[in-house]
Amino acid sequence: TSANGEDKDAELVYEYSLRKNCSSNLDITWMRLSNEPQSFWSSWNTKKWYTPFSGFRWAVPYLCNFEGRAIYTDVDMINFHDITELYETKLVNSVFGCKQGKRFGLYEPCVMIIDCEKAGEIIWDIKKLQRKKNSHEKMKQLILSSHSYCKAIDPLWNCFDGEDSPLIKIKQLHFTNMSTQPWKPAWYRGETKSHPRKDIVELFWDLKKEALNEGMSLKELDKPRVLYNIIGK
């Protein structure tokens, strides 16, 4: 997610919807750039990143000590279905479970179930991931451009802006088009537009109110502002 709270509305809605629908205990790690030299989230080369968190997804196996499995998702989502089901997806001989798509190769890495042990044999060393400005692109090319490492998951776990699906059928909604995200993150440098589906926008703000009424609060960050060096669109 973003470092300075630009996505705090999205964080609130997403976490609330996840916990509301989940039958398991959730351990959520918010990955944000940091100014603090000792932080794992500082000193990343982000010049080729479209968002303030693009390349962090490849560090998930490292953070899990290359053990067990984990789920990575972008922050711009609403959950509608118990994510335990996604966590328990059978990967067979694959390393990642992702939606099939053509934006980055053959798969979409914005929602991934990861076998962390197997991923450790593929992903670059963490220092190289942090240092190289093209590490995110190289990981996408390596992992997403063949069927060797990925297994297709139900596309409703990564439903792009609702597509043509009724809300009742969607498992996880992804506000894929950054220009139409309801909360308008300040780090996005492209043109902003209205979201094509009014029902989704209304649901987002309704869920924010519901989360606040249920006692959740927006994450307030009091650390020095992080200056982004990203593409941002």
mmCIF file with all atom_site columns, C-alpha atoms in Angstrom:
data_model
loop_
_atom_site.group_PDB
_atom_site.id
_atom_site.type_symbol
_atom_site.label_atom_id
_atom_site.label_alt_id
_atom_site.label_comp_id
_atom_site.label_asym_id
_atom_site.label_entity_id
_atom_site.label_seq_id
_atom_site.pdbx_PDB_ins_code
_atom_site.Cartn_x
_atom_site.Cartn_y
_atom_site.Cartn_z
_atom_site.occupancy
_atom_site.B_iso_or_equiv
_atom_site.pdbx_formal_charge
_atom_site.auth_seq_id
_atom_site.auth_comp_id
_atom_site.auth_asym_id
_atom_site.auth_atom_id
_atom_site.pdbx_PDB_model_num
ATOM 1   C CA . THR A 1 1   ? 0.000   0.000   0.000   1.00 0.00 ? 1   THR A CA 1
ATOM 2   C CA . SER A 1 2   ? 1.064   3.653   -0.128  1.00 0.00 ? 2   SER A CA 1
ATOM 3   C CA . ALA A 1 3   ? 3.464   5.085   2.450   1.00 0.00 ? 3   ALA A CA 1
ATOM 4   C CA . ASN A 1 4   ? 1.738   8.325   3.380   1.00 0.00 ? 4   ASN A CA 1
ATOM 5   C CA . GLY A 1 5   ? -1.873  7.296   3.869   1.00 0.00 ? 5   GLY A CA 1
ATOM 6   C CA . GLU A 1 6   ? -3.057  8.097   0.367   1.00 0.00 ? 6   GLU A CA 1
ATOM 7   C CA . ASP A 1 7   ? -4.819  4.728   0.250   1.00 0.00 ? 7   ASP A CA 1
ATOM 8   C CA . LYS A 1 8   ? -6.119  4.695   3.827   1.00 0.00 ? 8   LYS A CA 1
ATOM 9   C CA . ASP A 1 9   ? -9.781  4.575   2.728   1.00 0.00 ? 9   ASP A CA 1
ATOM 10  C CA . ALA A 1 10  ? -8.988  1.564   0.551   1.00 0.00 ? 10  ALA A CA 1
ATOM 11  C CA . GLU A 1 11  ? -7.070  -0.076  3.409   1.00 0.00 ? 11  GLU A CA 1
ATOM 12  C CA . LEU A 1 12  ? -9.996  0.345   5.774   1.00 0.00 ? 12  LEU A CA 1
ATOM 13  C CA . VAL A 1 13  ? -12.585 -1.016  3.346   1.00 0.00 ? 13  VAL A CA 1
ATOM 14  C CA . TYR A 1 14  ? -10.424 -3.915  2.231   1.00 0.00 ? 14  TYR A CA 1
ATOM 15  C CA . GLU A 1 15  ? -9.397  -5.046  5.712   1.00 0.00 ? 15  GLU A CA 1
ATOM 16  C CA . TYR A 1 16  ? -12.942 -4.726  7.000   1.00 0.00 ? 16  TYR A CA 1
ATOM 17  C CA . SER A 1 17  ? -14.370 -6.772  4.134   1.00 0.00 ? 17  SER A CA 1
ATOM 18  C CA . LEU A 1 18  ? -11.668 -9.444  4.507   1.00 0.00 ? 18  LEU A CA 1
ATOM 19  C CA . ARG A 1 19  ? -12.225 -9.896  8.237   1.00 0.00 ? 19  ARG A CA 1
ATOM 20  C CA . LYS A 1 20  ? -16.001 -9.760  7.849   1.00 0.00 ? 20  LYS A CA 1
ATOM 21  C CA . ASN A 1 21  ? -16.023 -12.686 5.420   1.00 0.00 ? 21  ASN A CA 1
ATOM 22  C CA . CYS A 1 22  ? -13.099 -14.796 6.652   1.00 0.00 ? 22  CYS A CA 1
ATOM 23  C CA . SER A 1 23  ? -13.484 -17.966 8.740   1.00 0.00 ? 23  SER A CA 1
ATOM 24  C CA . SER A 1 24  ? -9.761  -18.106 9.623   1.00 0.00 ? 24  SER A CA 1
ATOM 25  C CA . ASN A 1 25  ? -7.398  -15.918 11.617  1.00 0.00 ? 25  ASN A CA 1
ATOM 26  C CA . LEU A 1 26  ? -5.872  -13.351 9.289   1.00 0.00 ? 26  LEU A CA 1
ATOM 27  C CA . ASP A 1 27  ? -2.327  -12.047 9.628   1.00 0.00 ? 27  ASP A CA 1
ATOM 28  C CA . ILE A 1 28  ? -2.156  -8.940  7.446   1.00 0.00 ? 28  ILE A CA 1
ATOM 29  C CA . THR A 1 29  ? 1.153   -7.230  6.660   1.00 0.00 ? 29  THR A CA 1
ATOM 30  C CA . TRP A 1 30  ? 0.875   -3.747  5.144   1.00 0.00 ? 30  TRP A CA 1
ATOM 31  C CA . MET A 1 31  ? 3.888   -3.230  2.909   1.00 0.00 ? 31  MET A CA 1
ATOM 32  C CA . ARG A 1 32  ? 4.847   0.469   2.697   1.00 0.00 ? 32  ARG A CA 1
ATOM 33  C CA . LEU A 1 33  ? 7.935   2.353   1.646   1.00 0.00 ? 33  LEU A CA 1
ATOM 34  C CA . SER A 1 34  ? 9.854   3.815   4.578   1.00 0.00 ? 34  SER A CA 1
ATOM 35  C CA . ASN A 1 35  ? 12.355  6.597   5.260   1.00 0.00 ? 35  ASN A CA 1
ATOM 36  C CA . GLU A 1 36  ? 13.936  4.687   8.136   1.00 0.00 ? 36  GLU A CA 1
ATOM 37  C CA . PRO A 1 37  ? 17.296  3.194   7.068   1.00 0.00 ? 37  PRO A CA 1
ATOM 38  C CA . GLN A 1 38  ? 16.913  0.134   9.300   1.00 0.00 ? 38  GLN A CA 1
ATOM 39  C CA . SER A 1 39  ? 13.487  -0.722  7.856   1.00 0.00 ? 39  SER A CA 1
ATOM 40  C CA . PHE A 1 40  ? 13.069  -3.611  5.430   1.00 0.00 ? 40  PHE A CA 1
ATOM 41  C CA . TRP A 1 41  ? 10.840  -1.250  3.398   1.00 0.00 ? 41  TRP A CA 1
ATOM 42  C CA . SER A 1 42  ? 13.530  1.395   2.800   1.00 0.00 ? 42  SER A CA 1
ATOM 43  C CA . SER A 1 43  ? 16.183  1.594   0.083   1.00 0.00 ? 43  SER A CA 1
ATOM 44  C CA . TRP A 1 44  ? 14.116  -0.088  -2.635  1.00 0.00 ? 44  TRP A CA 1
ATOM 45  C CA . ASN A 1 45  ? 14.791  1.105   -6.187  1.00 0.00 ? 45  ASN A CA 1
ATOM 46  C CA . THR A 1 46  ? 11.286  2.082   -7.315  1.00 0.00 ? 46  THR A CA 1
ATOM 47  C CA . LYS A 1 47  ? 12.020  3.980   -10.552 1.00 0.00 ? 47  LYS A CA 1
ATOM 48  C CA . LYS A 1 48  ? 10.179  1.440   -12.726 1.00 0.00 ? 48  LYS A CA 1
ATOM 49  C CA . TRP A 1 49  ? 7.225   0.968   -10.369 1.00 0.00 ? 49  TRP A CA 1
ATOM 50  C CA . TYR A 1 50  ? 3.735   2.100   -11.328 1.00 0.00 ? 50  TYR A CA 1
ATOM 51  C CA . THR A 1 51  ? 2.592   2.201   -7.691  1.00 0.00 ? 51  THR A CA 1
ATOM 52  C CA . PRO A 1 52  ? 4.394   2.810   -4.364  1.00 0.00 ? 52  PRO A CA 1
ATOM 53  C CA . PHE A 1 53  ? 4.343   -0.947  -3.713  1.00 0.00 ? 53  PHE A CA 1
ATOM 54  C CA . SER A 1 54  ? 4.688   -2.672  -7.116  1.00 0.00 ? 54  SER A CA 1
ATOM 55  C CA . GLY A 1 55  ? 7.817   -4.713  -6.427  1.00 0.00 ? 55  GLY A CA 1
ATOM 56  C CA . PHE A 1 56  ? 7.084   -5.650  -2.833  1.00 0.00 ? 56  PHE A CA 1
ATOM 57  C CA . ARG A 1 57  ? 5.043   -8.707  -3.870  1.00 0.00 ? 57  ARG A CA 1
ATOM 58  C CA . TRP A 1 58  ? 8.187   -10.626 -4.776  1.00 0.00 ? 58  TRP A CA 1
ATOM 59  C CA . ALA A 1 59  ? 9.499   -10.250 -1.213  1.00 0.00 ? 59  ALA A CA 1
ATOM 60  C CA . VAL A 1 60  ? 6.598   -12.194 0.329   1.00 0.00 ? 60  VAL A CA 1
ATOM 61  C CA . PRO A 1 61  ? 8.369   -15.597 0.328   1.00 0.00 ? 61  PRO A CA 1
ATOM 62  C CA . TYR A 1 62  ? 11.394  -13.979 1.990   1.00 0.00 ? 62  TYR A CA 1
ATOM 63  C CA . LEU A 1 63  ? 9.195   -12.419 4.687   1.00 0.00 ? 63  LEU A CA 1
ATOM 64  C CA . CYS A 1 64  ? 7.704   -15.872 5.331   1.00 0.00 ? 64  CYS A CA 1
ATOM 65  C CA . ASN A 1 65  ? 11.179  -17.432 5.725   1.00 0.00 ? 65  ASN A CA 1
ATOM 66  C CA . PHE A 1 66  ? 10.431  -19.488 2.599   1.00 0.00 ? 66  PHE A CA 1
ATOM 67  C CA . GLU A 1 67  ? 7.975   -21.599 4.587   1.00 0.00 ? 67  GLU A CA 1
ATOM 68  C CA . GLY A 1 68  ? 4.304   -22.442 4.103   1.00 0.00 ? 68  GLY A CA 1
ATOM 69  C CA . ARG A 1 69  ? 2.136   -20.369 1.846   1.00 0.00 ? 69  ARG A CA 1
ATOM 70  C CA . ALA A 1 70  ? 0.899   -16.797 1.712   1.00 0.00 ? 70  ALA A CA 1
ATOM 71  C CA . ILE A 1 71  ? -1.449  -14.593 -0.283  1.00 0.00 ? 71  ILE A CA 1
ATOM 72  C CA . TYR A 1 72  ? -0.350  -11.358 -1.906  1.00 0.00 ? 72  TYR A CA 1
ATOM 73  C CA . THR A 1 73  ? -2.915  -8.830  -3.115  1.00 0.00 ? 73  THR A CA 1
ATOM 74  C CA . ASP A 1 74  ? -2.896  -5.201  -4.124  1.00 0.00 ? 74  ASP A CA 1
ATOM 75  C CA . VAL A 1 75  ? -4.632  -2.852  -1.690  1.00 0.00 ? 75  VAL A CA 1
ATOM 76  C CA . ASP A 1 76  ? -7.319  -1.557  -4.070  1.00 0.00 ? 76  ASP A CA 1
ATOM 77  C CA . MET A 1 77  ? -9.829  -4.323  -3.462  1.00 0.00 ? 77  MET A CA 1
ATOM 78  C CA . ILE A 1 78  ? -13.084 -5.310  -1.795  1.00 0.00 ? 78  ILE A CA 1
ATOM 79  C CA . ASN A 1 79  ? -13.500 -8.865  -0.548  1.00 0.00 ? 79  ASN A CA 1
ATOM 80  C CA . PHE A 1 80  ? -16.853 -10.671 -0.833  1.00 0.00 ? 80  PHE A CA 1
ATOM 81  C CA . HIS A 1 81  ? -15.951 -14.284 -0.081  1.00 0.00 ? 81  HIS A CA 1
ATOM 82  C CA . ASP A 1 82  ? -14.005 -16.236 2.541   1.00 0.00 ? 82  ASP A CA 1
ATOM 83  C CA . ILE A 1 83  ? -10.381 -15.874 1.449   1.00 0.00 ? 83  ILE A CA 1
ATOM 84  C CA . THR A 1 84  ? -9.582  -19.116 3.276   1.00 0.00 ? 84  THR A CA 1
ATOM 85  C CA . GLU A 1 85  ? -10.844 -20.818 0.123   1.00 0.00 ? 85  GLU A CA 1
ATOM 86  C CA . LEU A 1 86  ? -8.183  -19.072 -1.936  1.00 0.00 ? 86  LEU A CA 1
ATOM 87  C CA . TYR A 1 87  ? -5.503  -19.906 0.640   1.00 0.00 ? 87  TYR A CA 1
ATOM 88  C CA . GLU A 1 88  ? -6.379  -23.601 0.400   1.00 0.00 ? 88  GLU A CA 1
ATOM 89  C CA . THR A 1 89  ? -6.221  -23.691 -3.411  1.00 0.00 ? 89  THR A CA 1
ATOM 90  C CA . LYS A 1 90  ? -4.386  -26.787 -4.635  1.00 0.00 ? 90  LYS A CA 1
ATOM 91  C CA . LEU A 1 91  ? -1.316  -25.634 -6.545  1.00 0.00 ? 91  LEU A CA 1
ATOM 92  C CA . VAL A 1 92  ? -0.231  -29.204 -7.449  1.00 0.00 ? 92  VAL A CA 1
ATOM 93  C CA . ASN A 1 93  ? 3.270   -28.703 -8.925  1.00 0.00 ? 93  ASN A CA 1
ATOM 94  C CA . SER A 1 94  ? 2.926   -24.947 -9.452  1.00 0.00 ? 94  SER A CA 1
ATOM 95  C CA . VAL A 1 95  ? 4.477   -22.195 -7.328  1.00 0.00 ? 95  VAL A CA 1
ATOM 96  C CA . PHE A 1 96  ? 1.917   -19.415 -7.762  1.00 0.00 ? 96  PHE A CA 1
ATOM 97  C CA . GLY A 1 97  ? -1.829  -19.322 -8.244  1.00 0.00 ? 97  GLY A CA 1
ATOM 98  C CA . CYS A 1 98  ? -2.990  -16.337 -10.316 1.00 0.00 ? 98  CYS A CA 1
ATOM 99  C CA . LYS A 1 99  ? -5.793  -15.255 -12.597 1.00 0.00 ? 99  LYS A CA 1
ATOM 100 C CA . GLN A 1 100 ? -5.048  -15.839 -16.261 1.00 0.00 ? 100 GLN A CA 1
ATOM 101 C CA . GLY A 1 101 ? -4.736  -12.607 -18.239 1.00 0.00 ? 101 GLY A CA 1
ATOM 102 C CA . LYS A 1 102 ? -2.680  -10.895 -20.897 1.00 0.00 ? 102 LYS A CA 1
ATOM 103 C CA . ARG A 1 103 ? -1.515  -7.584  -19.406 1.00 0.00 ? 103 ARG A CA 1
ATOM 104 C CA . PHE A 1 104 ? 1.811   -8.929  -18.082 1.00 0.00 ? 104 PHE A CA 1
ATOM 105 C CA . GLY A 1 105 ? 2.198   -12.218 -19.933 1.00 0.00 ? 105 GLY A CA 1
ATOM 106 C CA . LEU A 1 106 ? -0.160  -15.100 -19.248 1.00 0.00 ? 106 LEU A CA 1
ATOM 107 C CA . TYR A 1 107 ? -1.131  -14.297 -15.643 1.00 0.00 ? 107 TYR A CA 1
ATOM 108 C CA . GLU A 1 108 ? -2.115  -11.372 -13.432 1.00 0.00 ? 108 GLU A CA 1
ATOM 109 C CA . PRO A 1 109 ? 0.054   -10.931 -10.277 1.00 0.00 ? 109 PRO A CA 1
ATOM 110 C CA . CYS A 1 110 ? -2.287  -8.582  -8.377  1.00 0.00 ? 110 CYS A CA 1
ATOM 111 C CA . VAL A 1 111 ? -3.757  -11.558 -6.471  1.00 0.00 ? 111 VAL A CA 1
ATOM 112 C CA . MET A 1 112 ? -1.374  -14.458 -5.870  1.00 0.00 ? 112 MET A CA 1
ATOM 113 C CA . ILE A 1 113 ? -1.390  -17.542 -3.672  1.00 0.00 ? 113 ILE A CA 1
ATOM 114 C CA . ILE A 1 114 ? 2.279   -18.418 -3.157  1.00 0.00 ? 114 ILE A CA 1
ATOM 115 C CA . ASP A 1 115 ? 4.126   -21.589 -2.191  1.00 0.00 ? 115 ASP A CA 1
ATOM 116 C CA . CYS A 1 116 ? 6.891   -19.740 -0.334  1.00 0.00 ? 116 CYS A CA 1
ATOM 117 C CA . GLU A 1 117 ? 9.380   -22.617 -0.251  1.00 0.00 ? 117 GLU A CA 1
ATOM 118 C CA . LYS A 1 118 ? 9.228   -23.258 -3.979  1.00 0.00 ? 118 LYS A CA 1
ATOM 119 C CA . ALA A 1 119 ? 9.209   -19.534 -4.743  1.00 0.00 ? 119 ALA A CA 1
ATOM 120 C CA . GLY A 1 120 ? 12.524  -19.201 -2.922  1.00 0.00 ? 120 GLY A CA 1
ATOM 121 C CA . GLU A 1 121 ? 14.121  -21.276 -5.683  1.00 0.00 ? 121 GLU A CA 1
ATOM 122 C CA . ILE A 1 122 ? 12.943  -18.850 -8.383  1.00 0.00 ? 122 ILE A CA 1
ATOM 123 C CA . ILE A 1 123 ? 12.871  -15.303 -7.055  1.00 0.00 ? 123 ILE A CA 1
ATOM 124 C CA . TRP A 1 124 ? 16.023  -13.188 -6.969  1.00 0.00 ? 124 TRP A CA 1
ATOM 125 C CA . ASP A 1 125 ? 18.008  -12.686 -3.775  1.00 0.00 ? 125 ASP A CA 1
ATOM 126 C CA . ILE A 1 126 ? 16.355  -10.021 -1.626  1.00 0.00 ? 126 ILE A CA 1
ATOM 127 C CA . LYS A 1 127 ? 19.246  -7.533  -1.932  1.00 0.00 ? 127 LYS A CA 1
ATOM 128 C CA . LYS A 1 128 ? 19.100  -7.820  -5.720  1.00 0.00 ? 128 LYS A CA 1
ATOM 129 C CA . LEU A 1 129 ? 15.329  -7.354  -5.650  1.00 0.00 ? 129 LEU A CA 1
ATOM 130 C CA . GLN A 1 130 ? 15.745  -4.177  -3.619  1.00 0.00 ? 130 GLN A CA 1
ATOM 131 C CA . ARG A 1 131 ? 18.663  -2.733  -5.564  1.00 0.00 ? 131 ARG A CA 1
ATOM 132 C CA . LYS A 1 132 ? 17.831  -3.364  -9.237  1.00 0.00 ? 132 LYS A CA 1
ATOM 133 C CA . LYS A 1 133 ? 15.408  -0.894  -10.826 1.00 0.00 ? 133 LYS A CA 1
ATOM 134 C CA . ASN A 1 134 ? 14.167  -3.557  -13.263 1.00 0.00 ? 134 ASN A CA 1
ATOM 135 C CA . SER A 1 135 ? 13.646  -6.343  -10.704 1.00 0.00 ? 135 SER A CA 1
ATOM 136 C CA . HIS A 1 136 ? 9.853   -6.047  -10.747 1.00 0.00 ? 136 HIS A CA 1
ATOM 137 C CA . GLU A 1 137 ? 9.722   -6.269  -14.543 1.00 0.00 ? 137 GLU A CA 1
ATOM 138 C CA . LYS A 1 138 ? 12.192  -9.159  -14.603 1.00 0.00 ? 138 LYS A CA 1
ATOM 139 C CA . MET A 1 139 ? 10.177  -11.119 -12.041 1.00 0.00 ? 139 MET A CA 1
ATOM 140 C CA . LYS A 1 140 ? 6.988   -10.587 -14.070 1.00 0.00 ? 140 LYS A CA 1
ATOM 141 C CA . GLN A 1 141 ? 8.736   -11.762 -17.253 1.00 0.00 ? 141 GLN A CA 1
ATOM 142 C CA . LEU A 1 142 ? 10.164  -14.834 -15.543 1.00 0.00 ? 142 LEU A CA 1
ATOM 143 C CA . ILE A 1 143 ? 7.087   -15.960 -13.645 1.00 0.00 ? 143 ILE A CA 1
ATOM 144 C CA . LEU A 1 144 ? 4.096   -14.764 -15.652 1.00 0.00 ? 144 LEU A CA 1
ATOM 145 C CA . SER A 1 145 ? 5.162   -15.496 -19.228 1.00 0.00 ? 145 SER A CA 1
ATOM 146 C CA . SER A 1 146 ? 4.831   -19.274 -19.161 1.00 0.00 ? 146 SER A CA 1
ATOM 147 C CA . HIS A 1 147 ? 2.721   -21.942 -17.517 1.00 0.00 ? 147 HIS A CA 1
ATOM 148 C CA . SER A 1 148 ? 5.763   -23.402 -15.764 1.00 0.00 ? 148 SER A CA 1
ATOM 149 C CA . TYR A 1 149 ? 5.296   -21.580 -12.468 1.00 0.00 ? 149 TYR A CA 1
ATOM 150 C CA . CYS A 1 150 ? 1.641   -20.532 -12.337 1.00 0.00 ? 150 CYS A CA 1
ATOM 151 C CA . LYS A 1 151 ? -1.703  -22.260 -11.954 1.00 0.00 ? 151 LYS A CA 1
ATOM 152 C CA . ALA A 1 152 ? -4.914  -20.538 -12.965 1.00 0.00 ? 152 ALA A CA 1
ATOM 153 C CA . ILE A 1 153 ? -7.289  -19.591 -10.138 1.00 0.00 ? 153 ILE A CA 1
ATOM 154 C CA . ASP A 1 154 ? -10.960 -18.669 -10.336 1.00 0.00 ? 154 ASP A CA 1
ATOM 155 C CA . PRO A 1 155 ? -10.956 -15.242 -12.087 1.00 0.00 ? 155 PRO A CA 1
ATOM 156 C CA . LEU A 1 156 ? -13.641 -14.021 -9.674  1.00 0.00 ? 156 LEU A CA 1
ATOM 157 C CA . TRP A 1 157 ? -10.853 -13.686 -7.070  1.00 0.00 ? 157 TRP A CA 1
ATOM 158 C CA . ASN A 1 158 ? -9.475  -10.816 -9.151  1.00 0.00 ? 158 ASN A CA 1
ATOM 159 C CA . CYS A 1 159 ? -12.496 -9.256  -10.839 1.00 0.00 ? 159 CYS A CA 1
ATOM 160 C CA . PHE A 1 160 ? -11.381 -6.141  -12.715 1.00 0.00 ? 160 PHE A CA 1
ATOM 161 C CA . ASP A 1 161 ? -13.640 -3.226  -11.769 1.00 0.00 ? 161 ASP A CA 1
ATOM 162 C CA . GLY A 1 162 ? -16.580 -5.598  -11.589 1.00 0.00 ? 162 GLY A CA 1
ATOM 163 C CA . GLU A 1 163 ? -16.380 -6.435  -15.300 1.00 0.00 ? 163 GLU A CA 1
ATOM 164 C CA . ASP A 1 164 ? -19.926 -7.500  -16.215 1.00 0.00 ? 164 ASP A CA 1
ATOM 165 C CA . SER A 1 165 ? -20.525 -9.576  -13.095 1.00 0.00 ? 165 SER A CA 1
ATOM 166 C CA . PRO A 1 166 ? -23.232 -8.868  -10.519 1.00 0.00 ? 166 PRO A CA 1
ATOM 167 C CA . LEU A 1 167 ? -21.783 -8.137  -7.084  1.00 0.00 ? 167 LEU A CA 1
ATOM 168 C CA . ILE A 1 168 ? -23.299 -11.301 -5.656  1.00 0.00 ? 168 ILE A CA 1
ATOM 169 C CA . LYS A 1 169 ? -21.064 -13.446 -7.904  1.00 0.00 ? 169 LYS A CA 1
ATOM 170 C CA . ILE A 1 170 ? -17.756 -11.647 -7.309  1.00 0.00 ? 170 ILE A CA 1
ATOM 171 C CA . LYS A 1 171 ? -15.308 -13.119 -4.807  1.00 0.00 ? 171 LYS A CA 1
ATOM 172 C CA . GLN A 1 172 ? -12.885 -10.225 -4.819  1.00 0.00 ? 172 GLN A CA 1
ATOM 173 C CA . LEU A 1 173 ? -13.303 -6.922  -6.624  1.00 0.00 ? 173 LEU A CA 1
ATOM 174 C CA . HIS A 1 174 ? -10.193 -5.166  -7.914  1.00 0.00 ? 174 HIS A CA 1
ATOM 175 C CA . PHE A 1 175 ? -10.226 -1.448  -8.721  1.00 0.00 ? 175 PHE A CA 1
ATOM 176 C CA . THR A 1 176 ? -7.787  -2.153  -11.549 1.00 0.00 ? 176 THR A CA 1
ATOM 177 C CA . ASN A 1 177 ? -8.150  1.124   -13.425 1.00 0.00 ? 177 ASN A CA 1
ATOM 178 C CA . MET A 1 178 ? -6.315  3.598   -11.202 1.00 0.00 ? 178 MET A CA 1
ATOM 179 C CA . SER A 1 179 ? -7.926  6.552   -12.966 1.00 0.00 ? 179 SER A CA 1
ATOM 180 C CA . THR A 1 180 ? -11.394 5.563   -11.659 1.00 0.00 ? 180 THR A CA 1
ATOM 181 C CA . GLN A 1 181 ? -10.570 4.557   -8.076  1.00 0.00 ? 181 GLN A CA 1
ATOM 182 C CA . PRO A 1 182 ? -13.174 6.203   -5.794  1.00 0.00 ? 182 PRO A CA 1
ATOM 183 C CA . TRP A 1 183 ? -10.690 7.481   -3.176  1.00 0.00 ? 183 TRP A CA 1
ATOM 184 C CA . LYS A 1 184 ? -8.373  9.160   -5.774  1.00 0.00 ? 184 LYS A CA 1
ATOM 185 C CA . PRO A 1 185 ? -4.877  8.419   -4.356  1.00 0.00 ? 185 PRO A CA 1
ATOM 186 C CA . ALA A 1 186 ? -2.610  11.466  -4.574  1.00 0.00 ? 186 ALA A CA 1
ATOM 187 C CA . TRP A 1 187 ? 0.388   9.470   -5.843  1.00 0.00 ? 187 TRP A CA 1
ATOM 188 C CA . TYR A 1 188 ? -1.467  8.657   -9.084  1.00 0.00 ? 188 TYR A CA 1
ATOM 189 C CA . ARG A 1 189 ? -0.292  11.087  -11.790 1.00 0.00 ? 189 ARG A CA 1
ATOM 190 C CA . GLY A 1 190 ? -2.647  10.187  -14.607 1.00 0.00 ? 190 GLY A CA 1
ATOM 191 C CA . GLU A 1 191 ? -6.054  11.543  -15.593 1.00 0.00 ? 191 GLU A CA 1
ATOM 192 C CA . THR A 1 192 ? -8.854  10.836  -13.122 1.00 0.00 ? 192 THR A CA 1
ATOM 193 C CA . LYS A 1 193 ? -12.310 9.726   -14.270 1.00 0.00 ? 193 LYS A CA 1
ATOM 194 C CA . SER A 1 194 ? -15.581 8.489   -12.815 1.00 0.00 ? 194 SER A CA 1
ATOM 195 C CA . HIS A 1 195 ? -15.934 4.777   -12.226 1.00 0.00 ? 195 HIS A CA 1
ATOM 196 C CA . PRO A 1 196 ? -18.264 3.192   -14.813 1.00 0.00 ? 196 PRO A CA 1
ATOM 197 C CA . ARG A 1 197 ? -20.267 1.285   -12.176 1.00 0.00 ? 197 ARG A CA 1
ATOM 198 C CA . LYS A 1 198 ? -22.206 3.433   -9.729  1.00 0.00 ? 198 LYS A CA 1
ATOM 199 C CA . ASP A 1 199 ? -23.183 0.401   -7.624  1.00 0.00 ? 199 ASP A CA 1
ATOM 200 C CA . ILE A 1 200 ? -19.532 -0.379  -6.898  1.00 0.00 ? 200 ILE A CA 1
ATOM 201 C CA . VAL A 1 201 ? -18.704 3.195   -5.895  1.00 0.00 ? 201 VAL A CA 1
ATOM 202 C CA . GLU A 1 202 ? -21.731 3.366   -3.592  1.00 0.00 ? 202 GLU A CA 1
ATOM 203 C CA . LEU A 1 203 ? -20.761 0.036   -2.045  1.00 0.00 ? 203 LEU A CA 1
ATOM 204 C CA . PHE A 1 204 ? -17.215 1.268   -1.364  1.00 0.00 ? 204 PHE A CA 1
ATOM 205 C CA . TRP A 1 205 ? -18.405 4.302   0.621   1.00 0.00 ? 205 TRP A CA 1
ATOM 206 C CA . ASP A 1 206 ? -21.116 2.284   2.361   1.00 0.00 ? 206 ASP A CA 1
ATOM 207 C CA . LEU A 1 207 ? -18.498 -0.228  3.518   1.00 0.00 ? 207 LEU A CA 1
ATOM 208 C CA . LYS A 1 208 ? -16.306 2.588   4.798   1.00 0.00 ? 208 LYS A CA 1
ATOM 209 C CA . LYS A 1 209 ? -19.185 3.874   6.950   1.00 0.00 ? 209 LYS A CA 1
ATOM 210 C CA . GLU A 1 210 ? -19.964 0.346   8.117   1.00 0.00 ? 210 GLU A CA 1
ATOM 211 C CA . ALA A 1 211 ? -16.331 -0.280  9.092   1.00 0.00 ? 211 ALA A CA 1
ATOM 212 C CA . LEU A 1 212 ? -16.174 2.946   11.099  1.00 0.00 ? 212 LEU A CA 1
ATOM 213 C CA . ASN A 1 213 ? -19.487 2.163   12.789  1.00 0.00 ? 213 ASN A CA 1
ATOM 214 C CA . GLU A 1 214 ? -18.110 -1.266  13.746  1.00 0.00 ? 214 GLU A CA 1
ATOM 215 C CA . GLY A 1 215 ? -15.182 0.369   15.560  1.00 0.00 ? 215 GLY A CA 1
ATOM 216 C CA . MET A 1 216 ? -12.436 0.186   12.936  1.00 0.00 ? 216 MET A CA 1
ATOM 217 C CA . SER A 1 217 ? -10.433 3.328   12.279  1.00 0.00 ? 217 SER A CA 1
ATOM 218 C CA . LEU A 1 218 ? -8.417  4.817   9.480   1.00 0.00 ? 218 LEU A CA 1
ATOM 219 C CA . LYS A 1 219 ? -4.685  4.169   9.803   1.00 0.00 ? 219 LYS A CA 1
ATOM 220 C CA . GLU A 1 220 ? -2.998  7.422   10.773  1.00 0.00 ? 220 GLU A CA 1
ATOM 221 C CA . LEU A 1 221 ? 0.714   7.576   9.977   1.00 0.00 ? 221 LEU A CA 1
ATOM 222 C CA . ASP A 1 222 ? 2.851   10.039  11.909  1.00 0.00 ? 222 ASP A CA 1
ATOM 223 C CA . LYS A 1 223 ? 6.180   9.264   10.254  1.00 0.00 ? 223 LYS A CA 1
ATOM 224 C CA . PRO A 1 224 ? 7.995   11.743  7.965   1.00 0.00 ? 224 PRO A CA 1
ATOM 225 C CA . ARG A 1 225 ? 6.504   11.890  4.510   1.00 0.00 ? 225 ARG A CA 1
ATOM 226 C CA . VAL A 1 226 ? 8.052   9.497   1.989   1.00 0.00 ? 226 VAL A CA 1
ATOM 227 C CA . LEU A 1 227 ? 8.928   11.067  -1.358  1.00 0.00 ? 227 LEU A CA 1
ATOM 228 C CA . TYR A 1 228 ? 8.010   8.690   -4.164  1.00 0.00 ? 228 TYR A CA 1
ATOM 229 C CA . ASN A 1 229 ? 10.220  7.956   -7.152  1.00 0.00 ? 229 ASN A CA 1
ATOM 230 C CA . ILE A 1 230 ? 7.675   5.985   -9.195  1.00 0.00 ? 230 ILE A CA 1
ATOM 231 C CA . ILE A 1 231 ? 5.924   6.156   -12.556 1.00 0.00 ? 231 ILE A CA 1
ATOM 232 C CA . GLY A 1 232 ? 2.610   6.648   -10.759 1.00 0.00 ? 232 GLY A CA 1
ATOM 233 C CA . LYS A 1 233 ? 0.230   5.759   -13.583 1.00 0.00 ? 233 LYS A CA 1
#
